[in-house]
Amino acid sequence: MLEDVFLKKLKDEKATIEKYLKFYLDSLHVPGVLHEAMEYSLSAGGKRLRPFLAIAVADMFGKPREIIMPYACALEFIHTFSLIHDDLPALDNDDLRRGKPSCHKAFREDIAILAGDALNTDAFSLLFEFGEGNIKKAGKYFAKAVGGRGMTLGQVYDCTIPENERTVEKLDFINYYKTSELFIAATAGAAAWLDAADEEIKALEEYASNLGIAFQIADDILDITSTTEKLGKKVGSDAALNKVTYPVLIGIEGAQKAVEERVLKAHKALEPFKDKEGAEIFTGFGDYIKNIMAKNN
Amino acid sequence: MLEDVFLKKLKDEKATIEKYLKFYLDSLHVPGVLHEAMEYSLSAGGKRLRPFLAIAVADMFGKPREIIMPYACALEFIHTFSLIHDDLPALDNDDLRRGKPSCHKAFREDIAILAGDALNTDAFSLLFEFGEGNIKKAGKYFAKAVGGRGMTLGQVYDCTIPENERTVEKLDFINYYKTSELFIAATAGAAAWLDAADEEIKALEEYASNLGIAFQIADDILDITSTTEKLGKKVGSDAALNKVTYPVLIGIEGAQKAVEERVLKAHKALEPFKDKEGAEIFTGFGDYIKNIMAKNN
């Protein structure tokens, strides 16, 4: 099954990604506590999904690892910066991240804010210092996906749209900016970095746009249907916070159907790559999201 | 006097810089409250010194405005992001900035954090979206000057080096990262953006490195010797916070001498440009810093 091919490669690449993350961070020679805080959060684990997607794009286009790794790691710098700032008292006020004290608890709030800032900026340092890709083409995708037209905008929507005003359309909107945008940077942006053709970049954008939304809905379903043991992370937190999610609005079955529709759209977008070796990873990722509920019930 | 030439041009360019700042921000089409918060802080005033320096570099090299403006405005995006995050409760906890409520007071703390984040990232958007400069060469300077090897590192030093451990050497160190780094981006980085020769870039780096430190010491002197009326901003705040500054460590006369020495070094670094029209602006900036105490006493 393609899902298993995806999961195996995801697991196989994790150590390589983490080795490069450490290498690039060390190469910047950030001193003292700032380095410690950046490294603490960068090494806190996670699936490394965004760098993985960029690597899968490079593999599908037959491009060598050395070219994609700075770009792939820049994505994880950004993802980590977003988690550090998300966890701050003024935002989600989470004291724990992946079972460890979040950055502002392990260090201090001022250091956490600044470590997030440094990871945001130094994601671009990776592109400029270690990059052999098409920086002009990819930089546009990258910066757009992160700043006031991307992930950060998604955070603002999530902080400001009242729960009682959230509709399915509004949730799609929030999820698109919060999750799809960085998936787009990880796929379409990676393709731009590798100088792919415009129609290939567009196809990956359509894929990632739908898959990001599906990924977020699936996460909301699991928060209701799964158990902490099966998932390896705390469930029921949305309900505890009275968060309005897809399952709350249209039920678990309706939400599962929405996931399947989004995955179908994502798979259709992969059509231009059907003869490319390595494209099955992207289909496998979609299958994984689609089957996530059945597996974790 | 060159100081007057500098001050006249600084005043003359302000409106142009502010017009471009608005134009670029509007061109990004950031919606809603995020746009409002970014614009609120971007339009809060200030001397616009960093974009001005970049413009002065372009003028000295005879390059057109259209090329330098995205880079110049990206510097002000960064400066504004740093002010927003500096003012946060976890950092300097300042409720006022230039006589107006600081961003987290005018909006909310979460919005201020995210508006700062967006300005940090979207400074790079300006370089990628509107840039015709040498982005690979300038991007290195720019990202280095801002992230964990630059301004943000300076902030961390300022937050973590205890007042009773501050020596003249440590103050130079903090001031270099907090102030000189972005001055370097504004001069040497701007020259890189305009594809200047490496030795010209190096000379401007030496200039800005010394002038940034002089600028900060002069500011510390004024905080003691001037009055709120003369300066147009609150004085005496360092003493109120028991901050250890140059005048505290070596007296006002010693601090003034240190300013003069730094300005002299900065002026010497300008040697390669002595026949270039427009170089007098940089000398004038040094003179301005040197004479700041005499003028504001």
XYZ file of C-alpha atoms in Angstrom:
594
model
C 0.000 0.000 0.000
C 1.195 3.489 -0.908
C 0.422 4.690 2.589
C 3.027 2.271 3.938
C 5.558 3.379 1.312
C 4.976 6.956 2.492
C 5.266 6.039 6.179
C 8.435 4.012 5.631
C 10.169 6.824 3.747
C 8.971 9.370 6.315
C 10.575 7.279 9.044
C 13.725 6.616 7.012
C 14.420 10.271 6.257
C 13.887 11.580 9.800
C 17.447 11.015 11.042
C 18.961 12.613 7.922
C 16.750 15.680 8.292
C 17.668 16.029 11.966
C 21.366 15.676 11.186
C 21.154 18.486 8.627
C 19.095 20.679 10.966
C 21.844 20.453 13.547
C 24.547 20.975 10.928
C 22.977 24.150 9.523
C 22.198 25.595 12.936
C 25.760 24.937 14.108
C 27.140 26.456 10.892
C 25.437 29.771 11.717
C 27.512 29.998 14.948
C 24.789 31.629 17.005
C 26.290 31.909 20.520
C 25.048 31.201 24.022
C 21.518 30.970 25.256
C 20.025 31.998 21.915
C 21.662 28.990 20.280
C 20.478 26.782 23.133
C 16.877 27.936 22.821
C 16.868 27.550 19.021
C 18.386 24.085 19.291
C 16.088 23.056 22.142
C 13.006 23.692 20.043
C 14.500 22.504 16.738
C 15.474 19.170 18.297
C 12.207 18.610 20.169
C 11.081 16.027 17.625
C 8.004 15.869 15.442
C 7.448 14.090 12.154
C 9.576 16.552 10.105
C 6.788 16.463 7.543
C 7.595 19.736 5.795
C 11.283 19.039 5.097
C 10.248 15.505 4.170
C 7.851 16.806 1.512
C 10.599 18.991 0.034
C 12.926 15.973 -0.110
C 10.198 13.917 -1.793
C 9.856 16.669 -4.417
C 13.625 16.609 -5.060
C 13.600 12.806 -5.340
C 10.691 12.908 -7.793
C 12.572 15.434 -9.946
C 15.794 13.413 -9.671
C 17.689 16.245 -7.961
C 20.506 15.597 -5.457
C 20.055 15.962 -1.718
C 22.655 18.723 -1.314
C 20.485 21.113 -3.324
C 17.265 20.541 -1.427
C 18.523 20.255 2.165
C 18.988 23.985 2.949
C 15.495 24.644 1.631
C 14.036 21.626 3.469
C 15.630 22.690 6.761
C 14.524 26.302 6.289
C 10.938 24.983 6.296
C 11.535 23.288 9.656
C 13.103 26.486 11.053
C 9.863 28.266 10.139
C 7.618 25.515 11.509
C 9.593 25.568 14.788
C 9.424 29.370 15.032
C 5.651 29.165 14.597
C 5.320 26.562 17.373
C 7.451 28.629 19.800
C 5.344 31.753 19.230
C 2.072 29.747 19.248
C 2.859 28.408 22.696
C 3.466 31.868 24.230
C 1.187 33.019 27.059
C -0.367 35.714 24.835
C -1.298 33.107 22.209
C -2.157 29.474 23.085
C -0.414 29.598 26.469
C 0.832 26.009 26.236
C 3.380 24.963 28.844
C 4.100 21.670 27.105
C 5.139 20.840 23.561
C 5.664 17.194 22.649
C 5.813 16.230 26.317
C 8.590 18.713 27.117
C 8.358 22.216 28.575
C 7.679 24.642 25.753
C 10.440 27.095 24.888
C 9.225 29.927 27.142
C 9.021 27.489 30.052
C 12.413 25.874 29.454
C 13.988 29.320 28.970
C 12.156 32.608 29.547
C 9.416 34.344 27.650
C 11.743 37.037 26.257
C 14.241 34.405 25.077
C 11.443 32.371 23.473
C 10.136 35.380 21.557
C 13.655 36.168 20.322
C 14.495 32.522 19.523
C 11.345 32.401 17.386
C 12.368 35.654 15.701
C 15.858 34.308 14.977
C 14.480 31.065 13.503
C 12.137 33.101 11.302
C 14.960 35.262 9.939
C 17.592 32.538 9.824
C 15.386 30.290 7.728
C 16.281 32.866 5.079
C 19.945 32.687 6.140
C 19.882 28.993 5.188
C 18.537 29.870 1.735
C 21.150 32.597 1.224
C 24.179 30.918 2.826
C 23.821 27.303 1.765
C 21.502 27.544 -1.189
C 22.218 26.437 -4.723
C 18.574 26.590 -5.742
C 16.645 29.220 -7.679
C 16.320 31.638 -4.780
C 14.441 34.336 -6.659
C 11.697 31.977 -7.774
C 11.459 29.969 -4.531
C 11.916 32.949 -2.205
C 8.626 34.423 -3.391
C 6.738 31.240 -2.447
C 8.612 30.881 0.782
C 8.148 34.419 2.104
C 4.518 34.532 0.948
C 3.729 31.246 2.707
C 5.130 32.476 6.025
C 4.369 36.198 6.475
C 1.293 38.390 6.470
C -0.148 36.609 3.432
C 0.466 33.097 4.791
C 0.950 31.178 8.010
C 1.161 34.291 10.215
C -2.112 35.537 8.744
C -3.617 32.117 9.588
C -2.520 32.600 13.198
C -4.162 36.007 13.294
C -7.412 34.559 11.907
C -7.272 31.807 14.513
C -6.750 34.393 17.283
C -9.457 36.772 16.111
C -12.359 34.863 14.491
C -14.766 34.140 17.377
C -15.705 30.462 17.865
C -19.407 31.246 17.397
C -18.738 32.763 13.971
C -16.864 29.779 12.594
C -18.507 28.096 9.648
C -17.144 25.320 7.433
C -16.047 27.983 4.955
C -14.275 30.021 7.640
C -12.540 26.882 8.959
C -11.290 26.070 5.444
C -9.984 29.607 5.270
C -8.170 29.427 8.631
C -6.792 25.948 7.885
C -5.625 27.011 4.445
C -3.510 29.825 5.857
C -2.406 28.012 9.010
C -1.472 24.699 7.389
C -1.773 24.600 3.598
C 0.483 27.608 3.020
C 3.554 25.960 4.531
C 2.673 22.700 2.721
C 2.633 24.752 -0.479
C 6.081 26.151 0.360
C 7.245 22.573 1.048
C 6.061 21.262 -2.340
C 5.449 24.035 -4.902
C 8.160 26.225 -3.336
C 10.595 23.300 -3.323
C 9.813 22.704 -7.002
C 10.497 26.406 -7.684
C 13.805 26.084 -5.796
C 14.643 23.176 -8.139
C 13.650 25.254 -11.170
C 10.671 23.080 -12.124
C 8.254 24.148 -14.854
C 5.460 26.547 -13.896
C 2.698 24.001 -14.532
C 4.429 21.497 -12.235
C 4.681 24.140 -9.525
C 0.994 24.987 -9.953
C -0.011 21.309 -9.728
C 1.887 20.897 -6.453
C 0.277 24.064 -5.135
C -3.185 22.622 -5.814
C -2.140 19.334 -4.195
C -0.750 20.953 -1.040
C -3.610 23.393 -0.726
C -6.147 20.554 -0.469
C -3.963 18.259 1.581
C -3.220 20.930 4.190
C -6.934 21.402 4.807
C -7.545 17.605 4.882
C -4.654 17.220 7.338
C -6.165 19.758 9.723
C -9.680 18.271 9.577
C -8.251 14.778 10.204
C -6.411 16.171 13.215
C -9.670 17.614 14.552
C -11.425 14.247 14.089
C -8.687 12.397 15.980
C -8.934 14.866 18.837
C -12.468 13.524 19.370
C -12.339 9.872 18.331
C -8.925 8.666 19.399
C -7.319 8.064 22.765
C -4.196 9.606 24.225
C -2.542 6.157 24.242
C -3.195 5.457 20.565
C -2.252 8.917 19.391
C 0.720 9.559 21.650
C -0.561 13.044 22.345
C -3.317 14.531 24.446
C -6.806 14.293 22.942
C -10.012 16.134 23.793
C -8.295 19.502 24.029
C -10.539 21.124 21.416
C -13.687 20.119 23.330
C -12.162 21.337 26.588
C -11.554 24.728 24.958
C -14.998 24.721 23.288
C -13.262 24.958 19.939
C -15.508 24.868 16.909
C -14.083 22.334 14.450
C -15.379 20.380 11.449
C -16.724 17.459 13.580
C -18.533 19.932 15.842
C -20.171 21.654 12.860
C -21.076 18.694 10.634
C -20.416 15.583 12.717
C -17.626 13.024 12.549
C -19.020 11.288 9.486
C -19.405 14.577 7.621
C -15.892 15.614 8.585
C -14.493 12.262 7.405
C -16.290 12.778 4.088
C -14.755 16.259 3.776
C -11.304 14.741 4.338
C -11.935 12.191 1.582
C -13.102 14.871 -0.851
C -10.025 17.001 -0.190
C -7.695 14.013 -0.586
C -9.404 13.138 -3.872
C -8.835 16.677 -5.149
C -5.203 16.502 -4.010
C -4.687 13.184 -5.812
C -6.240 14.565 -8.999
C -3.762 17.447 -8.905
C -0.935 14.874 -9.086
C -1.970 13.855 -12.622
C 1.031 15.582 -14.347
C 3.399 13.427 -12.284
C 1.744 10.062 -12.884
C 4.731 8.680 -14.817
C 7.327 10.042 -12.406
C 9.036 7.692 -9.996
C 8.567 9.029 -6.491
C 5.125 10.552 -7.113
C 3.615 7.654 -5.153
C 4.903 9.256 -1.935
C 2.492 12.147 -2.429
C -0.419 9.788 -3.129
C 0.635 7.786 -0.077
C 0.530 10.898 2.083
C -3.055 11.513 0.957
C -4.016 7.901 1.687
C -2.449 8.186 5.114
C -4.563 11.233 5.970
C -7.702 9.552 4.576
C -7.183 6.403 6.667
C -5.997 8.152 9.794
C -9.363 7.811 11.585
C -9.778 4.097 10.870
C -6.263 3.443 12.149
C -6.528 5.443 15.346
C -10.007 4.492 16.513
C 28.606 72.217 7.211
C 28.288 68.590 6.206
C 26.117 67.922 9.225
C 23.540 70.333 7.827
C 23.762 68.722 4.390
C 23.060 65.382 6.072
C 20.153 66.758 8.127
C 18.591 68.491 5.120
C 18.688 65.370 2.977
C 17.406 63.252 5.879
C 14.413 65.577 6.177
C 13.910 65.788 2.407
C 13.793 62.026 1.885
C 11.409 61.231 4.747
C 8.181 61.747 2.815
C 9.419 59.665 -0.138
C 10.412 56.805 2.161
C 7.041 56.884 3.904
C 5.212 56.933 0.585
C 7.095 53.808 -0.556
C 6.573 52.076 2.797
C 2.840 52.468 2.374
C 2.981 51.452 -1.279
C 4.880 48.216 -0.600
C 2.759 47.278 2.413
C -0.427 47.874 0.415
C 0.983 45.869 -2.510
C 1.284 42.798 -0.274
C -2.506 42.872 0.306
C -2.358 41.681 3.900
C -5.970 41.781 5.090
C -7.771 43.009 8.197
C -6.342 43.607 11.619
C -2.903 42.252 10.693
C -2.595 44.917 8.011
C -3.819 47.544 10.466
C -1.258 46.575 13.115
C 1.607 46.456 10.603
C 0.599 49.839 9.175
C 0.057 51.373 12.636
C 3.627 50.639 13.641
C 5.174 51.296 10.227
C 3.569 54.743 10.066
C 4.359 55.739 13.666
C 7.163 58.023 12.524
C 10.828 58.076 13.370
C 13.762 59.461 11.435
C 13.752 56.626 8.839
C 17.515 56.529 9.242
C 18.102 52.996 7.936
C 16.229 53.388 4.629
C 17.807 56.832 4.332
C 21.317 55.347 4.565
C 20.472 52.825 1.839
C 19.206 55.638 -0.377
C 22.389 57.630 0.286
C 24.417 54.576 -0.805
C 22.424 54.324 -4.039
C 22.864 58.052 -4.697
C 26.620 57.794 -4.107
C 26.852 54.909 -6.591
C 24.630 56.740 -9.072
C 21.919 54.063 -9.016
C 18.243 54.855 -9.586
C 15.718 55.017 -6.763
C 13.540 52.185 -8.100
C 16.320 49.681 -7.453
C 17.076 50.696 -3.883
C 13.570 51.382 -2.545
C 12.454 47.762 -1.900
C 15.707 47.140 -0.046
C 15.470 50.447 1.849
C 11.896 49.749 2.934
C 12.758 46.163 3.927
C 15.201 47.690 6.443
C 12.402 49.772 7.955
C 10.120 46.704 8.090
C 12.852 45.008 10.162
C 13.454 48.042 12.381
C 9.702 48.300 13.027
C 9.397 44.569 13.816
C 12.221 44.938 16.340
C 10.527 47.909 18.039
C 7.194 46.052 18.294
C 8.809 43.001 19.909
C 11.084 45.184 22.127
C 8.054 46.919 23.591
C 6.306 43.657 24.579
C 5.643 43.028 28.288
C 8.168 40.158 28.343
C 10.896 42.457 26.997
C 11.015 46.211 27.730
C 7.322 46.423 28.650
C 6.877 49.855 27.093
C 3.318 51.084 26.750
C 4.340 54.073 24.653
C 6.360 54.387 21.478
C 6.923 57.840 20.011
C 4.133 59.244 22.157
C 1.548 56.761 20.901
C 0.386 53.489 22.483
C 2.812 50.746 21.486
C 1.486 48.050 19.169
C 0.453 45.611 21.917
C -1.459 48.413 23.655
C -3.149 49.747 20.512
C -4.034 46.180 19.460
C -3.448 43.102 21.637
C -0.315 41.311 22.664
C -0.975 38.310 20.381
C -1.591 40.614 17.407
C 1.578 42.601 18.185
C 3.697 39.438 18.300
C 2.249 38.298 14.981
C 2.502 41.749 13.356
C 6.195 41.760 14.303
C 6.590 38.274 12.854
C 4.901 39.310 9.610
C 7.104 42.409 9.260
C 10.184 40.244 9.841
C 9.208 37.760 7.125
C 7.716 40.283 4.733
C 10.887 42.360 4.729
C 12.130 39.412 2.660
C 8.924 39.515 0.602
C 9.895 43.040 -0.461
C 13.311 41.805 -1.588
C 11.817 38.882 -3.516
C 8.709 40.574 -4.942
C 9.948 44.027 -5.856
C 13.669 43.564 -6.001
C 15.905 44.140 -8.973
C 19.074 44.069 -6.892
C 21.649 41.340 -6.364
C 19.542 39.341 -3.926
C 22.023 36.533 -3.395
C 24.804 38.894 -2.381
C 22.668 41.305 -0.334
C 20.454 38.625 1.212
C 23.420 37.225 3.106
C 24.146 40.592 4.719
C 20.518 41.286 5.364
C 19.618 37.967 7.035
C 22.879 37.912 9.016
C 22.272 41.438 10.323
C 18.790 40.571 11.590
C 18.745 37.006 12.932
C 20.647 35.015 15.521
C 23.976 36.458 14.390
C 22.760 40.062 14.358
C 20.148 42.365 15.832
C 18.183 39.573 17.507
C 21.360 38.332 19.181
C 21.938 41.911 20.412
C 18.486 41.842 21.992
C 19.290 38.588 23.738
C 22.557 40.046 25.081
C 20.676 43.092 26.299
C 18.106 40.861 28.056
C 20.634 38.517 29.625
C 23.876 40.374 30.492
C 23.348 41.623 34.069
C 23.839 45.365 34.617
C 26.592 44.750 37.186
C 28.615 42.758 34.653
C 28.588 45.435 31.972
C 31.966 46.819 31.041
C 32.900 49.177 28.229
C 33.871 46.136 26.141
C 30.555 44.371 26.828
C 28.619 47.555 25.979
C 30.460 47.818 22.653
C 29.517 44.211 22.045
C 25.823 44.731 22.837
C 25.673 47.991 20.867
C 27.417 46.427 17.894
C 24.799 43.694 17.602
C 21.824 45.837 18.582
C 22.609 48.844 16.396
C 25.643 48.462 14.146
C 24.412 45.272 12.478
C 21.348 46.920 10.955
C 23.469 49.971 10.001
C 25.768 47.515 8.215
C 22.788 46.047 6.378
C 21.718 49.605 5.484
C 25.104 50.525 3.987
C 27.271 47.490 3.136
C 24.173 45.364 2.414
C 22.733 48.119 0.225
C 26.040 48.273 -1.667
C 25.879 44.483 -2.139
C 22.303 44.856 -3.411
C 23.672 47.377 -5.948
C 26.472 44.999 -6.913
C 29.288 47.177 -5.576
C 32.868 45.904 -5.403
C 33.835 43.819 -2.376
C 36.275 46.425 -1.060
C 33.580 49.106 -1.188
C 31.221 46.814 0.724
C 33.930 46.148 3.324
C 34.646 49.867 3.739
C 30.975 50.604 4.383
C 30.855 47.721 6.871
C 33.737 49.288 8.821
C 32.025 52.686 8.665
C 28.657 51.415 9.885
C 30.164 49.211 12.555
C 31.812 52.211 14.249
C 28.962 54.604 13.637
C 26.378 52.269 15.141
C 28.324 52.112 18.382
C 28.904 55.906 18.382
C 25.182 56.446 17.767
C 24.256 54.327 20.782
C 26.771 56.003 23.118
C 25.569 59.449 21.991
C 22.005 58.360 22.760
C 23.075 57.300 26.257
C 24.780 60.681 26.824
C 21.675 62.601 25.759
C 19.555 60.538 28.125
C 21.568 62.156 30.946
C 22.483 65.626 29.687
C 19.499 66.754 27.668
C 15.950 67.688 28.571
C 12.697 66.173 27.406
C 11.787 69.496 25.730
C 15.012 69.743 23.747
C 15.074 66.111 22.720
C 11.380 65.607 22.039
C 11.502 62.317 23.896
C 11.663 61.285 27.521
C 15.118 61.526 29.124
C 16.487 60.033 32.314
C 14.974 56.621 31.659
C 18.335 54.804 31.842
C 19.037 56.249 35.306
C 15.522 55.361 36.448
C 16.145 51.760 35.385
C 19.660 51.744 36.881
C 21.010 50.963 33.430
C 24.761 50.780 33.105
C 25.800 52.882 30.108
C 29.000 54.508 28.879
C 28.499 57.745 30.876
C 27.858 55.700 34.029
C 31.060 53.702 33.541
C 33.490 56.393 32.378
C 31.677 59.726 32.839
C 30.110 62.058 30.300
C 33.434 63.446 29.121
C 34.884 59.970 28.615
C 31.768 58.874 26.765
C 31.921 61.938 24.511
C 35.571 61.097 23.760
C 34.580 57.525 22.861
C 31.966 58.907 20.458
C 34.597 61.081 18.808
C 37.027 58.188 18.436
C 34.373 55.980 16.862
C 33.310 58.752 14.465
C 36.955 59.277 13.502
C 37.320 55.566 12.697
C 34.086 55.684 10.706
C 35.289 58.701 8.720
C 38.609 57.006 7.979
C 36.737 54.034 6.571
C 35.134 56.374 4.006
C 38.533 56.981 2.342
C 37.754 54.866 -0.797
C 34.767 57.124 -1.508
C 36.513 60.482 -1.097
C 36.052 61.399 -4.754
C 32.479 60.232 -4.972
C 29.658 62.764 -4.985
C 27.268 61.916 -2.165
C 29.913 60.551 0.193
C 29.611 63.775 2.217
C 26.267 62.528 3.533
C 28.073 59.756 5.405
C 30.654 62.162 6.819
C 27.811 64.488 7.761
C 26.060 61.695 9.653
C 29.241 61.160 11.689
C 29.541 64.886 12.388
C 25.921 64.960 13.478
C 26.512 62.184 16.023
C 29.714 63.853 17.240
C 27.991 67.201 17.800
C 24.763 65.823 19.187
C 25.673 66.593 22.809
C 26.702 70.186 22.161
C 23.460 70.810 20.291
C 21.113 69.265 22.818
C 22.559 70.592 26.053
